[in-house]
Amino acid sequence: MLITFRFRYPISRTMAFEREYHPNLRLILSEKRYLLKNAIAIWMFDRGKLGGETCGIPLDGFDEIPVGCPRDPRSMYCYSTTILGRYQGRGYGRILKAAFIGRVARDFYRIYGHARPGASQALNQSFGARLAPPARTGTIPAKTIVYTSSPAHLHK
């Protein structure tokens, strides 16, 4: 296994990740382009092939604040951590999540996000996330859970 990361990548090539989500949660290219304009994003490659993506936006109020999140410039919303289907089940999600937390921990003290029940929630909880009540929005299924995780312990 040879894993590499990039912090810049052509947005049009990242649309493969949208197929991993329910149609209600998928972004179109213009939405993804807008999201990534102010995001911190990391792409994971396995032997040169795109395998994972994670990105988050600061909750500083310059963009729309996701449901359940505060307007707080020291907080980050992890929009997604996604591993393409053929790479799932290999521990890559854990590696990518750790890389994201490590990257944002120097500038942000709390991470918010939405995690689907099952492996997504378990992954976030393994990094110290606390589950909150289900989100109730038109675009996010009721089973989706808001999590918060404070990476402040990384500042020691």
Short mmCIF file of C-alpha atoms in Angstrom, two decimals:
data_model
loop_
_atom_site.label_atom_id
_atom_site.label_comp_id
_atom_site.label_asym_id
_atom_site.label_seq_id
_atom_site.Cartn_x
_atom_site.Cartn_y
_atom_site.Cartn_z
CA MET A 1 0.00 0.00 0.00
CA LEU A 2 1.37 3.39 -1.01
CA ILE A 3 -0.84 6.24 0.12
CA THR A 4 -0.26 9.83 -0.93
CA PHE A 5 -2.24 13.01 -0.24
CA ARG A 6 -2.88 16.16 -2.25
CA PHE A 7 -4.36 19.43 -1.10
CA ARG A 8 -5.22 20.62 -4.62
CA TYR A 9 -6.89 18.52 -7.30
CA PRO A 10 -9.15 19.22 -10.32
CA ILE A 11 -12.67 19.54 -8.94
CA SER A 12 -14.31 17.90 -11.96
CA ARG A 13 -12.39 14.70 -11.20
CA THR A 14 -13.71 14.62 -7.64
CA MET A 15 -17.33 14.16 -8.73
CA ALA A 16 -16.87 10.37 -8.44
CA PHE A 17 -17.34 10.79 -4.69
CA GLU A 18 -20.85 12.16 -5.14
CA ARG A 19 -22.04 8.76 -6.43
CA GLU A 20 -21.25 7.29 -2.99
CA TYR A 21 -24.10 9.32 -1.48
CA HIS A 22 -27.88 9.15 -1.59
CA PRO A 23 -29.20 11.32 -4.47
CA ASN A 24 -30.59 13.86 -1.96
CA LEU A 25 -27.08 14.45 -0.61
CA ARG A 26 -25.15 14.62 -3.89
CA LEU A 27 -23.66 17.86 -5.10
CA ILE A 28 -23.58 18.96 -8.72
CA LEU A 29 -20.33 20.35 -10.11
CA SER A 30 -21.21 24.02 -9.54
CA GLU A 31 -22.18 23.31 -5.91
CA LYS A 32 -19.00 21.36 -5.29
CA ARG A 33 -16.91 24.08 -6.91
CA TYR A 34 -18.55 26.65 -4.58
CA LEU A 35 -18.05 24.43 -1.52
CA LEU A 36 -14.38 23.79 -2.22
CA LYS A 37 -13.65 27.47 -2.88
CA ASN A 38 -13.28 28.13 0.88
CA ALA A 39 -12.75 24.57 2.10
CA ILE A 40 -9.81 22.72 3.50
CA ALA A 41 -9.71 19.60 1.34
CA ILE A 42 -7.51 16.54 1.19
CA TRP A 43 -7.55 13.88 -1.52
CA MET A 44 -6.11 10.43 -0.91
CA PHE A 45 -4.46 8.33 -3.59
CA ASP A 46 -3.55 4.66 -3.50
CA ARG A 47 -0.70 4.00 -5.94
CA GLY A 48 -1.71 7.08 -7.91
CA LYS A 49 -5.43 6.24 -8.10
CA LEU A 50 -7.97 8.54 -6.45
CA GLY A 51 -9.51 6.73 -3.49
CA GLY A 52 -10.63 9.19 -0.81
CA GLU A 53 -11.73 12.74 -0.21
CA THR A 54 -12.36 14.83 2.87
CA CYS A 55 -13.20 18.50 3.13
CA GLY A 56 -14.44 20.98 5.66
CA ILE A 57 -15.43 24.61 5.86
CA PRO A 58 -14.80 27.11 8.65
CA LEU A 59 -17.94 28.11 10.56
CA ASP A 60 -17.03 31.78 10.36
CA GLY A 61 -20.32 32.87 8.83
CA PHE A 62 -19.05 33.64 5.34
CA ASP A 63 -20.91 30.66 3.96
CA GLU A 64 -24.23 29.10 4.91
CA ILE A 65 -23.95 27.50 8.35
CA PRO A 66 -25.10 23.84 8.36
CA VAL A 67 -28.01 22.89 10.62
CA GLY A 68 -26.96 22.33 14.24
CA CYS A 69 -23.69 24.25 13.96
CA PRO A 70 -22.76 27.55 15.62
CA ARG A 71 -21.28 30.55 13.87
CA ASP A 72 -17.82 30.18 15.36
CA PRO A 73 -14.58 31.06 13.57
CA ARG A 74 -12.69 28.52 15.73
CA SER A 75 -14.97 25.66 14.59
CA MET A 76 -14.91 23.62 11.41
CA TYR A 77 -17.68 21.72 9.66
CA CYS A 78 -16.38 18.47 8.13
CA TYR A 79 -18.55 18.33 5.05
CA SER A 80 -17.50 14.83 4.09
CA THR A 81 -15.00 12.05 4.46
CA THR A 82 -15.61 9.67 1.60
CA ILE A 83 -13.82 6.58 0.38
CA LEU A 84 -14.70 5.25 -3.08
CA GLY A 85 -16.44 1.87 -2.96
CA ARG A 86 -13.57 -0.20 -4.33
CA TYR A 87 -11.29 1.13 -1.53
CA GLN A 88 -13.72 0.74 1.36
CA GLY A 89 -13.04 -1.75 4.14
CA ARG A 90 -9.26 -1.23 4.07
CA GLY A 91 -8.92 1.33 6.87
CA TYR A 92 -8.46 4.24 4.48
CA GLY A 93 -11.32 6.19 6.07
CA ARG A 94 -9.48 6.14 9.39
CA ILE A 95 -6.26 7.35 7.76
CA LEU A 96 -8.05 10.13 5.88
CA LYS A 97 -10.02 11.24 8.96
CA ALA A 98 -6.80 11.37 10.99
CA ALA A 99 -5.11 13.44 8.27
CA PHE A 100 -8.04 15.89 8.25
CA ILE A 101 -8.14 16.26 12.03
CA GLY A 102 -4.38 16.72 12.12
CA ARG A 103 -4.56 19.41 9.44
CA VAL A 104 -7.37 21.45 11.00
CA ALA A 105 -6.40 20.99 14.68
CA ARG A 106 -3.80 23.74 14.54
CA ASP A 107 -6.42 26.36 13.59
CA PHE A 108 -9.73 25.02 14.89
CA TYR A 109 -10.85 23.75 18.29
CA ARG A 110 -14.08 21.96 17.41
CA ILE A 111 -15.25 19.96 14.43
CA TYR A 112 -18.91 19.48 13.55
CA GLY A 113 -20.37 17.22 10.90
CA HIS A 114 -23.08 14.78 9.95
CA ALA A 115 -22.43 11.05 10.04
CA ARG A 116 -24.64 8.26 8.80
CA PRO A 117 -25.44 5.44 11.23
CA GLY A 118 -23.04 2.53 11.14
CA ALA A 119 -19.43 2.78 10.02
CA SER A 120 -19.46 6.57 9.58
CA GLN A 121 -20.63 7.23 13.13
CA ALA A 122 -18.29 4.58 14.54
CA LEU A 123 -15.32 6.14 12.74
CA ASN A 124 -16.10 9.58 14.14
CA GLN A 125 -16.68 8.21 17.63
CA SER A 126 -13.31 6.47 17.51
CA PHE A 127 -11.77 9.95 17.25
CA GLY A 128 -13.75 11.25 20.24
CA ALA A 129 -16.89 12.51 18.52
CA ARG A 130 -20.03 12.81 20.61
CA LEU A 131 -23.35 12.03 18.95
CA ALA A 132 -26.11 14.59 19.18
CA PRO A 133 -29.83 14.19 18.36
CA PRO A 134 -30.74 13.44 14.72
CA ALA A 135 -30.71 16.39 12.32
CA ARG A 136 -34.09 17.37 10.91
CA THR A 137 -33.57 18.99 7.51
CA GLY A 138 -35.05 18.56 4.07
CA THR A 139 -31.82 17.35 2.47
CA ILE A 140 -30.37 15.19 5.24
CA PRO A 141 -32.09 11.92 6.18
CA ALA A 142 -33.51 11.83 9.71
CA LYS A 143 -31.09 9.01 10.63
CA THR A 144 -28.10 11.28 10.07
CA ILE A 145 -26.48 12.35 13.32
CA VAL A 146 -24.64 15.55 14.12
CA TYR A 147 -21.32 14.94 15.83
CA THR A 148 -18.91 17.26 17.52
CA SER A 149 -15.34 16.48 18.22
CA SER A 150 -12.84 18.68 19.97
CA PRO A 151 -9.30 18.16 18.69
CA ALA A 152 -7.99 20.47 21.44
CA HIS A 153 -6.01 17.57 22.93
CA LEU A 154 -3.83 17.81 19.82
CA HIS A 155 -2.72 21.32 20.88
CA LYS A 156 -0.71 20.07 23.85
#
